[in-house]
XYZ file of C-alpha atoms in Angstrom:
787
model
C 54.513 -18.639 -26.361
C 54.073 -21.891 -28.329
C 57.747 -22.523 -29.180
C 58.678 -22.187 -25.495
C 56.514 -25.123 -24.462
C 56.986 -27.556 -27.365
C 58.439 -30.841 -26.177
C 57.512 -30.310 -22.538
C 55.372 -32.613 -20.423
C 51.811 -31.715 -19.496
C 53.067 -30.934 -15.985
C 55.675 -28.523 -17.384
C 53.021 -26.819 -19.499
C 50.746 -26.505 -16.471
C 53.506 -24.809 -14.476
C 54.300 -22.535 -17.417
C 50.734 -21.284 -17.457
C 50.880 -20.805 -13.669
C 53.807 -18.435 -14.156
C 51.902 -16.643 -16.906
C 48.837 -16.422 -14.641
C 50.871 -14.791 -11.859
C 52.289 -12.246 -14.301
C 48.838 -11.403 -15.659
C 47.427 -11.012 -12.123
C 50.256 -8.768 -10.973
C 49.849 -6.643 -14.080
C 46.618 -5.403 -12.474
C 48.687 -3.761 -9.718
C 51.278 -1.666 -11.605
C 52.250 0.377 -8.542
C 52.000 -2.313 -5.847
C 53.486 -5.195 -7.856
C 57.026 -4.601 -6.559
C 55.779 -4.696 -2.944
C 53.747 -7.820 -3.673
C 56.728 -9.571 -5.244
C 58.893 -8.612 -2.267
C 56.452 -10.447 0.001
C 56.373 -13.389 -2.419
C 60.154 -13.648 -2.076
C 59.891 -13.534 1.720
C 57.468 -16.467 1.469
C 60.010 -18.409 -0.603
C 62.811 -17.616 1.861
C 60.778 -18.450 4.973
C 59.726 -21.824 3.540
C 63.310 -22.676 2.632
C 62.496 -22.999 -1.072
C 65.492 -20.866 -1.952
C 67.874 -18.697 0.044
C 68.504 -15.015 -0.523
C 72.089 -15.791 -1.484
C 71.108 -18.449 -4.025
C 68.417 -16.296 -5.600
C 70.681 -13.286 -6.022
C 73.397 -15.468 -7.534
C 70.926 -16.814 -10.087
C 69.628 -13.295 -10.794
C 73.133 -12.109 -11.586
C 73.922 -15.163 -13.722
C 70.750 -14.844 -15.818
C 71.172 -11.061 -16.131
C 74.631 -11.562 -17.672
C 73.198 -14.159 -20.075
C 70.524 -11.654 -21.117
C 73.267 -9.083 -21.829
C 75.013 -11.555 -24.098
C 71.776 -12.220 -25.982
C 71.423 -8.468 -26.495
C 74.953 -8.086 -27.833
C 76.734 -6.751 -24.743
C 80.225 -8.263 -24.893
C 81.607 -6.756 -21.688
C 78.815 -6.913 -19.098
C 80.648 -4.791 -16.491
C 81.674 -1.794 -18.617
C 79.402 -1.444 -21.633
C 76.180 -0.908 -19.704
C 75.377 2.023 -17.361
C 74.752 1.170 -13.705
C 71.112 2.278 -13.950
C 70.516 -0.078 -16.911
C 72.246 -2.945 -15.083
C 70.021 -2.407 -12.037
C 66.933 -2.310 -14.239
C 68.041 -5.600 -15.824
C 68.586 -7.176 -12.373
C 65.144 -6.020 -11.191
C 63.452 -7.510 -14.241
C 65.220 -10.901 -13.902
C 64.515 -10.963 -10.156
C 60.794 -10.466 -10.819
C 60.740 -13.244 -13.433
C 62.516 -15.682 -11.094
C 60.201 -14.719 -8.230
C 57.175 -15.595 -10.361
C 58.817 -18.834 -11.517
C 59.746 -20.169 -8.056
C 56.456 -19.063 -6.559
C 54.418 -20.780 -9.277
C 56.323 -24.057 -8.893
C 56.337 -24.222 -5.108
C 53.510 -22.230 -3.487
C 49.720 -22.630 -3.814
C 48.029 -19.843 -5.720
C 45.830 -19.090 -2.700
C 48.893 -17.701 -0.960
C 49.322 -15.145 -3.727
C 45.784 -13.936 -3.092
C 46.500 -13.631 0.624
C 49.701 -11.709 -0.052
C 47.902 -9.338 -2.397
C 45.183 -8.806 0.212
C 47.773 -8.132 2.897
C 49.438 -5.482 0.720
C 46.074 -3.931 -0.099
C 45.291 -3.905 3.631
C 48.201 -1.549 4.063
C 46.425 0.943 1.776
C 43.247 0.951 3.823
C 42.312 3.719 6.184
C 43.915 3.693 9.636
C 40.664 2.646 11.266
C 40.138 -0.307 8.919
C 43.794 -1.338 9.074
C 43.652 -1.506 12.854
C 40.465 -3.487 13.056
C 40.434 -5.866 10.124
C 42.434 -9.061 9.709
C 42.586 -9.642 5.971
C 44.304 -13.041 5.924
C 43.997 -16.449 7.550
C 46.640 -16.646 10.349
C 46.799 -20.434 10.042
C 48.020 -20.089 6.435
C 49.961 -16.854 6.583
C 53.775 -16.693 6.666
C 55.256 -15.916 10.044
C 56.809 -12.600 9.011
C 53.281 -11.385 8.230
C 51.964 -12.639 11.580
C 54.741 -10.865 13.438
C 54.175 -7.624 11.525
C 50.431 -7.659 12.183
C 50.893 -8.742 15.796
C 53.332 -5.917 16.476
C 50.895 -3.478 14.874
C 48.052 -4.678 17.122
C 50.168 -4.575 20.272
C 51.231 -1.001 19.566
C 47.635 0.303 19.493
C 46.243 2.419 22.339
C 44.333 0.336 24.937
C 40.810 1.082 23.640
C 41.676 0.276 20.041
C 43.681 -2.761 21.081
C 40.657 -4.139 22.913
C 38.778 -4.147 19.612
C 41.378 -6.392 17.947
C 42.317 -8.498 20.964
C 40.614 -11.554 19.485
C 42.734 -11.236 16.330
C 45.908 -10.757 18.385
C 45.075 -13.813 20.466
C 44.678 -15.937 17.338
C 48.020 -14.738 15.971
C 49.721 -15.567 19.292
C 48.201 -19.051 19.375
C 49.238 -19.813 15.785
C 52.829 -18.737 16.502
C 53.019 -20.604 19.833
C 51.676 -23.804 18.278
C 53.953 -23.579 15.273
C 57.164 -22.584 17.013
C 57.012 -23.771 20.638
C 54.386 -26.388 21.472
C 50.930 -27.484 20.354
C 50.102 -29.164 23.688
C 46.782 -27.606 24.651
C 47.610 -27.310 28.351
C 50.771 -25.387 27.430
C 49.053 -23.178 24.852
C 46.255 -22.364 27.294
C 48.745 -20.827 29.747
C 51.252 -19.420 27.255
C 48.764 -17.436 25.140
C 47.925 -15.287 28.176
C 51.569 -14.492 28.912
C 53.696 -14.353 25.766
C 53.843 -11.194 23.690
C 54.713 -10.830 20.031
C 58.074 -9.425 21.149
C 58.738 -12.559 23.237
C 57.934 -14.828 20.326
C 59.937 -12.775 17.866
C 63.001 -13.096 20.090
C 62.557 -16.895 20.101
C 62.067 -16.892 16.316
C 65.275 -14.943 15.791
C 67.180 -17.373 18.009
C 65.782 -20.467 16.307
C 68.054 -22.339 13.932
C 66.326 -24.182 11.114
C 62.642 -25.077 11.212
C 60.207 -26.804 13.528
C 59.256 -26.519 17.185
C 61.865 -25.852 19.864
C 60.827 -28.783 22.076
C 59.532 -29.422 25.579
C 62.590 -28.493 27.615
C 62.977 -25.097 25.952
C 59.213 -24.495 26.137
C 59.100 -25.180 29.876
C 62.023 -22.886 30.638
C 60.580 -19.984 28.629
C 57.085 -20.373 30.057
C 58.398 -20.514 33.636
C 60.359 -17.297 33.147
C 57.308 -15.560 31.709
C 55.113 -16.716 34.613
C 57.585 -15.288 37.112
C 58.005 -12.020 35.207
C 54.245 -11.547 35.020
C 53.062 -12.817 38.387
C 56.078 -12.327 40.679
C 57.897 -9.243 39.373
C 59.430 -8.629 42.798
C 61.497 -11.821 42.541
C 61.848 -11.904 38.756
C 64.632 -9.316 39.051
C 66.791 -11.985 40.726
C 65.992 -14.615 38.108
C 67.713 -15.064 34.758
C 67.664 -17.719 32.070
C 70.807 -18.616 30.139
C 71.650 -17.057 26.827
C 69.971 -19.667 24.632
C 69.523 -20.733 21.011
C 67.079 -23.316 19.698
C 67.658 -25.853 16.933
C 64.213 -26.622 15.539
C 62.893 -30.180 15.559
C 62.696 -30.397 11.762
C 66.490 -30.065 11.523
C 66.588 -33.604 12.918
C 64.933 -34.841 9.720
C 67.231 -32.672 7.614
C 70.162 -34.375 9.344
C 68.712 -37.802 8.581
C 68.105 -36.882 4.951
C 71.499 -35.376 4.169
C 73.228 -38.416 5.657
C 70.841 -40.916 3.994
C 70.078 -42.443 7.385
C 66.402 -42.718 6.557
C 63.933 -43.346 9.346
C 65.531 -45.914 11.638
C 62.598 -47.960 12.848
C 63.907 -49.132 16.221
C 60.847 -48.575 18.362
C 58.986 -51.710 17.267
C 61.955 -54.048 17.647
C 62.584 -56.334 20.590
C 64.467 -55.053 23.618
C 67.450 -57.256 22.795
C 67.581 -55.865 19.245
C 67.300 -52.284 20.491
C 70.156 -52.789 22.961
C 72.374 -54.579 20.456
C 71.949 -52.063 17.628
C 72.206 -48.794 19.565
C 76.056 -48.633 19.551
C 76.037 -48.901 15.755
C 73.452 -46.122 15.451
C 75.470 -43.910 17.783
C 78.650 -44.492 15.761
C 76.847 -43.695 12.494
C 75.358 -40.497 13.885
C 78.705 -39.364 15.282
C 80.140 -39.392 11.758
C 77.162 -37.613 10.156
C 77.286 -34.153 8.596
C 74.962 -31.164 8.846
C 73.270 -29.064 6.159
C 75.621 -26.236 5.228
C 73.251 -23.494 6.385
C 72.977 -25.101 9.857
C 76.748 -25.388 10.182
C 77.103 -21.744 9.144
C 74.601 -20.621 11.760
C 76.315 -22.649 14.503
C 79.645 -21.126 13.529
C 78.159 -17.641 13.832
C 76.713 -18.441 17.283
C 80.137 -19.578 18.464
C 81.611 -16.299 17.247
C 78.991 -14.383 19.223
C 79.468 -16.383 22.417
C 83.242 -16.216 22.372
C 84.932 -18.506 24.894
C 81.930 -19.066 27.156
C 81.278 -22.756 27.958
C 78.156 -24.264 26.403
C 75.768 -27.058 27.240
C 73.902 -28.865 24.477
C 70.632 -30.222 25.861
C 67.944 -32.425 24.394
C 64.557 -30.748 23.949
C 62.380 -33.339 22.289
C 58.722 -32.769 21.510
C 57.789 -35.355 24.146
C 59.941 -34.052 26.985
C 58.634 -32.364 30.127
C 54.969 -33.199 29.616
C 52.602 -33.873 32.484
C 53.220 -37.436 33.689
C 56.008 -38.134 31.185
C 59.038 -36.044 32.065
C 61.619 -38.162 30.171
C 64.015 -37.118 32.964
C 67.514 -38.211 31.998
C 66.351 -40.287 29.023
C 67.983 -38.174 26.338
C 71.555 -36.930 26.299
C 73.062 -33.569 27.228
C 76.706 -32.588 26.775
C 78.992 -29.857 28.050
C 81.277 -28.126 25.549
C 84.043 -26.171 27.359
C 84.492 -24.167 24.127
C 88.108 -23.145 24.815
C 89.715 -24.297 21.552
C 89.927 -22.654 18.144
C 86.705 -21.797 16.343
C 87.164 -24.872 14.125
C 87.752 -27.142 17.146
C 84.830 -25.690 19.064
C 82.503 -26.121 16.092
C 83.567 -29.748 15.660
C 82.936 -30.409 19.367
C 79.571 -28.658 19.252
C 78.355 -30.583 16.213
C 79.527 -33.884 17.714
C 77.491 -33.138 20.839
C 74.395 -32.385 18.731
C 74.855 -35.627 16.795
C 75.022 -37.578 20.056
C 71.856 -35.933 21.330
C 70.144 -36.886 18.068
C 71.333 -40.480 18.482
C 69.859 -40.618 21.992
C 66.394 -40.715 20.393
C 67.200 -44.419 19.898
C 68.661 -44.902 23.383
C 67.204 -48.164 24.757
C 66.182 -46.446 27.986
C 64.231 -43.806 26.055
C 62.502 -46.330 23.794
C 61.518 -48.628 26.677
C 60.211 -45.610 28.570
C 58.088 -44.629 25.562
C 56.746 -48.164 25.346
C 55.842 -48.140 29.029
C 54.154 -44.714 28.806
C 52.103 -45.543 25.697
C 54.089 -43.129 23.506
C 55.808 -45.595 21.221
C 53.644 -44.757 18.173
C 54.461 -41.056 18.412
C 56.708 -39.664 15.690
C 59.455 -38.356 17.950
C 61.541 -35.439 16.741
C 64.474 -34.018 18.624
C 64.997 -30.297 19.023
C 68.147 -28.959 20.674
C 68.545 -26.337 23.395
C 71.958 -24.710 23.116
C 72.802 -22.677 26.231
C 75.608 -20.739 27.800
C 76.694 -22.583 30.959
C 75.796 -20.566 34.037
C 78.644 -19.952 36.444
C 81.718 -17.950 37.393
C 85.445 -18.326 36.842
C 87.597 -19.309 39.806
C 91.289 -19.756 39.005
C 91.331 -22.124 36.003
C 87.852 -23.507 36.760
C 84.351 -22.508 35.740
C 81.226 -23.535 37.694
C 78.145 -22.081 39.407
C 78.290 -21.594 43.156
C 75.278 -23.880 43.577
C 73.016 -26.004 41.442
C 70.274 -28.510 41.955
C 66.738 -29.646 41.468
C 63.679 -28.460 43.404
C 60.141 -29.805 43.754
C 57.112 -27.819 44.815
C 55.742 -30.910 46.586
C 58.274 -32.828 48.656
C 58.459 -36.524 47.781
C 59.651 -37.349 51.295
C 59.834 -35.932 54.827
C 61.883 -37.075 57.814
C 60.049 -35.257 60.598
C 56.429 -34.535 61.525
C 57.318 -30.829 61.530
C 58.089 -30.823 57.802
C 55.384 -29.765 55.335
C 55.512 -31.470 51.958
C 53.567 -28.748 50.152
C 56.294 -26.128 50.765
C 58.860 -27.898 48.624
C 62.058 -29.920 48.558
C 65.561 -29.256 47.168
C 68.601 -31.355 46.291
C 71.519 -28.928 46.410
C 75.158 -29.280 45.364
C 78.094 -27.032 44.708
C 79.243 -26.810 41.087
C 77.391 -28.231 38.117
C 73.964 -29.706 38.844
C 74.829 -33.098 37.383
C 75.575 -34.399 40.888
C 72.125 -33.348 42.076
C 70.119 -35.201 39.437
C 72.206 -38.369 39.028
C 73.094 -41.142 41.450
C 76.849 -40.875 41.504
C 79.718 -42.270 43.583
C 80.326 -41.979 47.311
C 78.935 -38.456 47.356
C 75.793 -36.794 48.688
C 73.790 -33.617 47.976
C 72.214 -31.513 50.712
C 68.551 -32.490 51.110
C 66.383 -29.514 52.091
C 62.697 -29.299 52.922
C 61.765 -25.668 52.459
C 59.273 -25.553 55.329
C 62.242 -26.011 57.725
C 65.414 -25.485 55.648
C 67.878 -26.037 58.494
C 66.303 -29.285 59.728
C 68.495 -32.066 58.362
C 67.841 -35.818 58.126
C 71.257 -36.365 59.786
C 71.408 -35.917 63.565
C 75.131 -35.786 64.405
C 78.201 -33.968 63.106
C 79.706 -37.306 62.124
C 76.616 -38.183 60.065
C 76.585 -34.740 58.440
C 80.203 -35.175 57.364
C 79.511 -38.732 56.228
C 76.552 -37.676 54.049
C 78.057 -34.544 52.516
C 79.293 -33.593 49.074
C 82.959 -34.347 48.479
C 83.326 -33.980 44.723
C 82.583 -31.066 42.386
C 81.680 -31.222 38.694
C 83.177 -28.285 36.797
C 84.894 -27.147 33.625
C 88.673 -26.892 33.579
C 89.209 -24.000 31.191
C 92.919 -24.697 30.733
C 92.402 -28.386 29.936
C 89.232 -27.623 27.945
C 87.435 -30.459 29.731
C 84.400 -31.164 31.879
C 85.855 -32.932 34.936
C 85.175 -34.017 38.499
C 87.555 -33.048 41.311
C 87.646 -33.406 45.107
C 86.312 -30.237 46.712
C 89.466 -29.682 48.766
C 91.524 -29.557 45.545
C 89.346 -26.788 44.138
C 88.400 -24.575 47.075
C 90.497 -22.308 49.185
C 89.960 -19.340 51.453
C 90.069 -16.972 48.464
C 86.829 -18.386 47.036
C 84.368 -15.514 47.748
C 81.149 -17.535 48.397
C 82.944 -20.065 50.634
C 81.473 -18.670 53.849
C 77.947 -19.390 52.608
C 78.479 -23.000 51.581
C 81.113 -24.567 53.875
C 81.718 -25.298 57.534
C 84.948 -26.089 59.308
C 85.344 -29.583 60.729
C 87.145 -29.979 64.067
C 86.992 -33.514 65.416
C 83.314 -34.035 66.285
C 82.098 -30.485 65.630
C 81.163 -28.405 62.604
C 81.565 -24.638 62.759
C 80.057 -22.312 60.128
C 82.585 -19.952 58.578
C 81.940 -16.475 59.953
C 85.200 -15.155 58.538
C 87.947 -16.475 56.294
C 91.582 -16.758 57.259
C 94.636 -17.800 55.323
C 95.255 -20.625 57.782
C 92.044 -22.376 56.743
C 92.879 -25.872 55.479
C 90.720 -27.080 52.580
C 90.887 -30.646 53.977
C 88.867 -29.427 56.977
C 86.048 -27.974 54.906
C 82.644 -29.676 54.802
C 80.018 -28.514 52.301
C 77.040 -28.024 54.634
C 75.383 -24.921 53.069
C 74.374 -23.937 56.619
C 75.128 -20.225 56.332
C 73.339 -20.100 52.988
C 70.159 -21.445 54.565
C 70.407 -19.389 57.767
C 71.639 -16.027 56.519
C 70.521 -15.532 52.914
C 67.182 -15.406 51.114
C 67.880 -18.622 49.178
C 65.138 -20.688 50.861
C 62.419 -17.964 50.762
C 63.293 -17.212 47.143
C 63.073 -20.882 46.205
C 59.719 -21.274 47.978
C 58.342 -18.240 46.181
C 59.557 -19.485 42.790
C 58.056 -22.945 43.294
C 54.721 -21.765 44.687
C 54.270 -19.200 41.890
C 55.074 -21.704 39.154
C 52.943 -24.532 40.583
C 49.984 -22.172 41.047
C 50.000 -21.136 37.395
C 50.891 -24.596 36.084
C 47.985 -25.832 38.225
C 50.264 -28.730 39.099
C 53.322 -29.372 41.270
C 56.479 -28.510 39.358
C 60.048 -29.749 39.122
C 62.705 -27.071 38.529
C 66.393 -27.396 37.665
C 68.454 -24.357 38.589
C 71.872 -22.867 39.236
C 72.825 -20.101 41.651
C 75.678 -17.626 41.579
C 76.635 -15.470 44.548
C 78.612 -12.395 43.484
C 81.404 -11.127 45.699
C 79.471 -8.414 47.556
C 79.290 -7.495 51.268
C 75.680 -8.726 51.447
C 74.933 -11.883 49.478
C 72.924 -11.188 46.345
C 71.482 -14.465 45.171
C 71.219 -14.729 41.374
C 68.868 -17.570 40.468
C 69.426 -19.149 37.034
C 66.309 -20.965 35.840
C 67.373 -23.892 33.657
C 64.282 -26.077 33.359
C 60.697 -26.375 34.568
C 58.215 -29.181 34.064
C 55.181 -30.711 35.783
C 56.331 -32.816 38.708
C 56.069 -36.585 38.611
C 54.580 -37.060 42.033
C 53.147 -39.599 44.433
C 51.097 -36.769 45.915
C 47.863 -38.687 45.559
C 49.121 -41.588 47.666
C 47.630 -41.944 51.128
C 49.574 -43.226 54.103
C 48.498 -46.709 55.187
C 48.134 -48.091 58.664
C 51.230 -50.070 59.618
C 50.401 -53.161 61.708
C 52.104 -53.120 65.109
C 51.401 -56.560 66.577
C 52.792 -59.003 64.027
C 55.299 -61.678 65.090
C 58.844 -61.147 63.791
C 58.569 -64.347 61.760
C 55.710 -62.771 59.763
C 57.734 -59.668 58.925
C 60.205 -59.385 56.053
C 61.534 -55.885 56.770
C 60.895 -52.643 58.613
C 62.215 -49.320 57.224
C 62.105 -46.096 59.234
C 64.051 -43.552 57.168
C 62.740 -41.317 54.393
C 59.652 -43.449 53.865
C 56.978 -42.450 51.303
C 53.223 -42.953 51.692
C 51.275 -45.741 50.027
C 51.092 -49.498 49.817
C 51.942 -52.492 47.662
C 49.637 -55.492 47.808
C 49.819 -59.116 46.846
C 53.555 -59.344 46.097
C 54.203 -62.775 44.591
C 57.934 -62.670 43.836
C 60.984 -61.168 45.519
C 64.022 -60.587 43.300
C 66.845 -60.630 45.840
C 70.513 -59.819 45.218
C 72.646 -61.035 48.138
C 74.696 -58.031 49.420
C 77.563 -60.180 50.745
C 77.854 -62.266 47.580
C 77.592 -59.157 45.375
C 80.393 -57.401 47.264
C 82.677 -60.365 46.588
C 82.311 -60.218 42.784
C 85.737 -59.130 41.548
C 84.921 -58.978 37.833
C 83.147 -55.745 36.803
C 81.619 -57.474 33.786
C 80.027 -60.022 36.113
C 78.616 -57.190 38.238
C 77.144 -55.511 35.174
C 75.637 -58.820 34.109
C 73.569 -58.836 37.322
C 71.855 -55.686 36.048
C 71.170 -57.322 32.680
C 69.680 -60.373 34.410
C 67.436 -58.035 36.414
C 66.302 -56.585 33.087
C 65.426 -60.010 31.741
C 63.540 -60.843 34.942
C 61.670 -57.561 34.602
C 60.352 -58.873 31.291
C 59.787 -62.443 32.474
C 57.741 -61.270 35.482
C 55.660 -58.750 33.562
C 52.085 -58.873 34.820
C 53.141 -60.378 38.181
C 53.597 -58.398 41.384
C 57.269 -58.426 42.364
C 59.742 -56.290 44.285
C 63.495 -55.835 44.009
C 65.835 -56.113 46.992
C 69.596 -55.751 46.964
C 72.682 -53.882 48.076
C 73.671 -50.270 47.831
C 72.573 -47.669 45.337
C 70.647 -49.195 42.485
C 71.037 -47.076 39.385
C 74.369 -45.591 40.462
C 76.999 -44.919 37.825
C 79.502 -46.602 40.176
C 79.249 -50.379 39.698
C 80.833 -51.006 43.111
C 78.143 -49.149 45.041
C 75.104 -51.089 43.892
C 73.341 -52.948 41.115
C 73.747 -51.049 37.861
C 70.296 -50.829 36.314
C 68.331 -48.290 34.357
C 64.632 -47.658 33.916
C 64.512 -50.275 31.172
C 65.570 -52.979 33.657
C 63.082 -52.359 36.480
C 59.910 -50.655 35.266
C 57.600 -53.606 36.042
C 58.627 -53.838 39.710
C 56.374 -52.521 42.507
C 59.099 -51.516 44.988
C 62.872 -51.103 45.034
C 64.350 -51.919 48.427
C 67.982 -50.901 48.914
C 69.815 -52.741 51.673
C 72.325 -50.599 53.556
C 74.406 -53.471 54.812
C 77.902 -52.092 55.173
C 80.186 -53.813 52.713
C 83.395 -52.137 51.558
C 82.346 -48.928 53.341
C 79.251 -47.975 51.355
C 75.746 -47.043 52.392
C 72.912 -46.234 49.996
C 71.994 -42.612 49.395
C 68.291 -41.746 49.152
C 67.462 -41.327 45.485
C 64.759 -38.717 46.095
C 64.850 -36.010 43.450
C 67.244 -37.712 41.029
C 66.329 -38.721 37.506
C 66.378 -42.300 38.777
C 63.775 -41.347 41.380
C 61.645 -39.781 38.635
C 61.688 -43.145 36.880
C 60.526 -44.900 40.032
C 57.680 -42.448 40.607
C 56.405 -42.516 37.031
C 56.481 -46.325 37.005
C 54.755 -46.425 40.429
C 57.747 -48.112 42.040
C 58.190 -47.278 45.718
C 61.784 -46.544 46.787
C 62.785 -47.807 50.226
C 66.081 -48.046 52.096
C 66.668 -50.470 54.991
C 69.504 -50.119 57.503
C 69.501 -53.579 59.155
C 72.453 -52.723 61.368
C 70.599 -49.770 62.895
C 68.290 -50.399 65.878
C 65.075 -49.012 64.312
C 65.211 -51.042 61.068
C 65.010 -54.788 60.620
C 65.457 -57.432 57.926
C 64.397 -61.081 58.082
C 67.657 -62.457 56.699
C 66.787 -65.993 57.779
C 63.798 -66.045 55.420
C 65.882 -64.719 52.529
C 68.647 -67.265 53.154
C 66.371 -70.313 53.518
C 63.950 -69.607 50.647
C 64.217 -71.676 47.480
C 65.747 -70.048 44.396
C 63.428 -70.075 41.330
C 65.857 -68.371 38.980
C 66.370 -71.556 36.953
C 62.633 -71.842 36.293
C 62.330 -68.282 35.012
C 65.691 -67.842 33.244
C 67.397 -71.208 32.727
C 70.251 -69.668 30.752
C 71.175 -67.268 33.550
C 70.869 -69.595 36.519
C 74.214 -71.365 36.277
C 76.433 -68.269 36.504
C 74.223 -66.046 38.675
C 72.419 -68.248 41.220
C 75.125 -67.698 43.832
C 74.595 -63.925 43.672
C 70.820 -63.596 43.306
C 67.661 -65.431 44.228
C 64.080 -65.367 42.950
C 61.734 -66.132 45.836
C 58.163 -67.239 45.178
C 56.373 -66.013 48.301
C 53.264 -68.268 48.165
C 55.508 -71.341 47.911
C 57.445 -70.312 51.019
C 54.472 -69.088 53.081
C 51.714 -71.611 52.294
C 49.750 -69.487 49.842
C 50.427 -66.139 51.489
C 51.709 -63.033 49.713
C 53.828 -60.103 50.810
C 52.160 -56.813 51.764
C 53.979 -53.467 52.198
C 52.301 -50.666 54.173
C 53.902 -47.187 54.248
C 52.599 -44.300 56.375
C 55.319 -41.713 55.622
C 57.278 -42.677 58.764
C 57.547 -46.442 58.632
C 57.326 -49.102 55.949
C 56.514 -52.643 57.040
C 56.643 -55.643 54.710
C 54.770 -58.606 56.148
C 53.281 -61.911 55.055
C 49.497 -62.178 54.886
C 46.688 -64.104 53.237
C 44.603 -62.963 50.268
C 42.415 -60.672 52.356
C 43.911 -58.283 54.890
C 41.425 -56.180 56.894
C 41.988 -52.440 56.771
C 44.255 -52.504 53.720
C 42.944 -51.612 50.287
C 44.690 -51.769 46.966
C 45.953 -48.476 45.562
């Protein structure tokens, strides 16, 4: 032994004796040593220390070298097959001992030996005794023991239930989520078989993230507690890229840990494009690329969506709705093209960890010190082919507790839905001149619009879908896509004739697509969509012990009776204003003491002691011809958000704030407004736009979680009012707060200091669920308490 270790360091010598120690210990088990070494190799493979392919290549290489040392000149002909196999077995055992000694604590060898010995015990002892620590054991051993326990007859299984529960908890915490509220529910529902399926679909290492966890838990709740409806519910064919692959990606590209979260907002904004560009050109570990290639082969030409699933997403009170990226991959090219598109989408999702909106949100929610890791949820897009297009019949977002009602008959606790045709992107984002169907599930057919003209005005006109021929995710006018040969048309559209809307009871070839209006009336009257949705939401919220927010898609097969297929895409605790109490709205105030009155889709609650009003003039804004100048208004709002931090202020301005269409309203994100107390959208008709209620969108989620009340005022309608004289006459304090922005923006926006205009008074906003009144009052206002 001495010549082998001369010239080595003390560390090398120590490892050499570790190898020798393993060999001496295994010599005590002459019959079981092969089985023990097989489990040692599984430990090496599962920890990523070496792959099966790499080990076998090294075994073969060293076996040939040993032949040469023994005088075999032709290694493939001079030695019998049995001798060659014996040589391979010997070298494999030596390499197993070597890699194990250098990379795995010796305690694991003892546990492996004990686990093998456990297999030699009597049946009774094997069933009842757990001979290893589940927290330290490799997962393959946990799965094997868990499957053994679950297969026992009921009486025997009861005796090991505590061991089975521990194994389930260890696997759930290691693979899915270690949030205690999640584990507490999941450990009662998931089986070893469920977890093994997730394990086999996981790529790389680490947890699968919040979005994937919520989807899987929701499905299991429905399967267990509502089996009668679970038959109509499916989740997409899914794969999970573990969170630790994110760090592998950083390492292989030498990106290091980009410490953006402690930088200033201006630095974060300025540097994000560079980070995105760097990530887009990054490469993946070879084994990850190989696995992705194999998944594409299995899925064929089915479109994919690559979704963020960070460890922070979808937690109670911090949904991260819309903060991280998701991308559609039509997947219609060659395998090489599809793989390149898929990996680019994953890189972009990884880069969104440093998205300014996400980082500011983390700062606001007290999560900035958390070591965020991004897992990926890779899913088959749910839908059906229609001509050259691919899309689901319906999609949307649903809440078990309605954030808003528009009639005393509606019951918030029975749920609320934003429904669109096609991809659900139009249901969760504030888009162009387009509207989803708003549904309260207590009275599904009761609309907020009263007339046929209003229904047509506030209906969906555009459809998001995948063009399979062009290999693109696109948006098209509905009348360009739909025709009378679309099987579910009768359930989703009505025919428009002048001032009337007629549901489609039958389809004829003379039906003109230009006369179709997406009302979803027949769906809500004649199918089980609404009862099914209510049942799904009530079951999930009961077992979450919290209101829930669900994203979904629906397909309606071409059958005589509609068979709703509900595709569950996401489930998370709902960000809700449920605890807010409606406040008494004063009825006897002079008009001069009122700033505005809103009567449509009003929440419950109040805002007290408003000191500043950030007001964007709707007329002046509509006259801005330069898009860059319009976008700059949003950036100024962001700087005011920072300058007014710690002061009570509200935002008022035209159109749809947060819309992707710069012409329809002020383009802001969460990062620009999170310190405000209310966002008041002014529906003053300019260039034919009117704000759409944001309820249920990701933008609305931002408002709720930041405790910002959304309000819409229609000054040209008889029930609403706006004190435009006060807004016009008030002094502009923009120069005092942001001197650098005042010169180019003062003609478009105004910062009003309420106490200066109203002799020490502040602005109060009272909301009772039907009306919202903003009025001027002194420091103390009887009957109104702070929230």
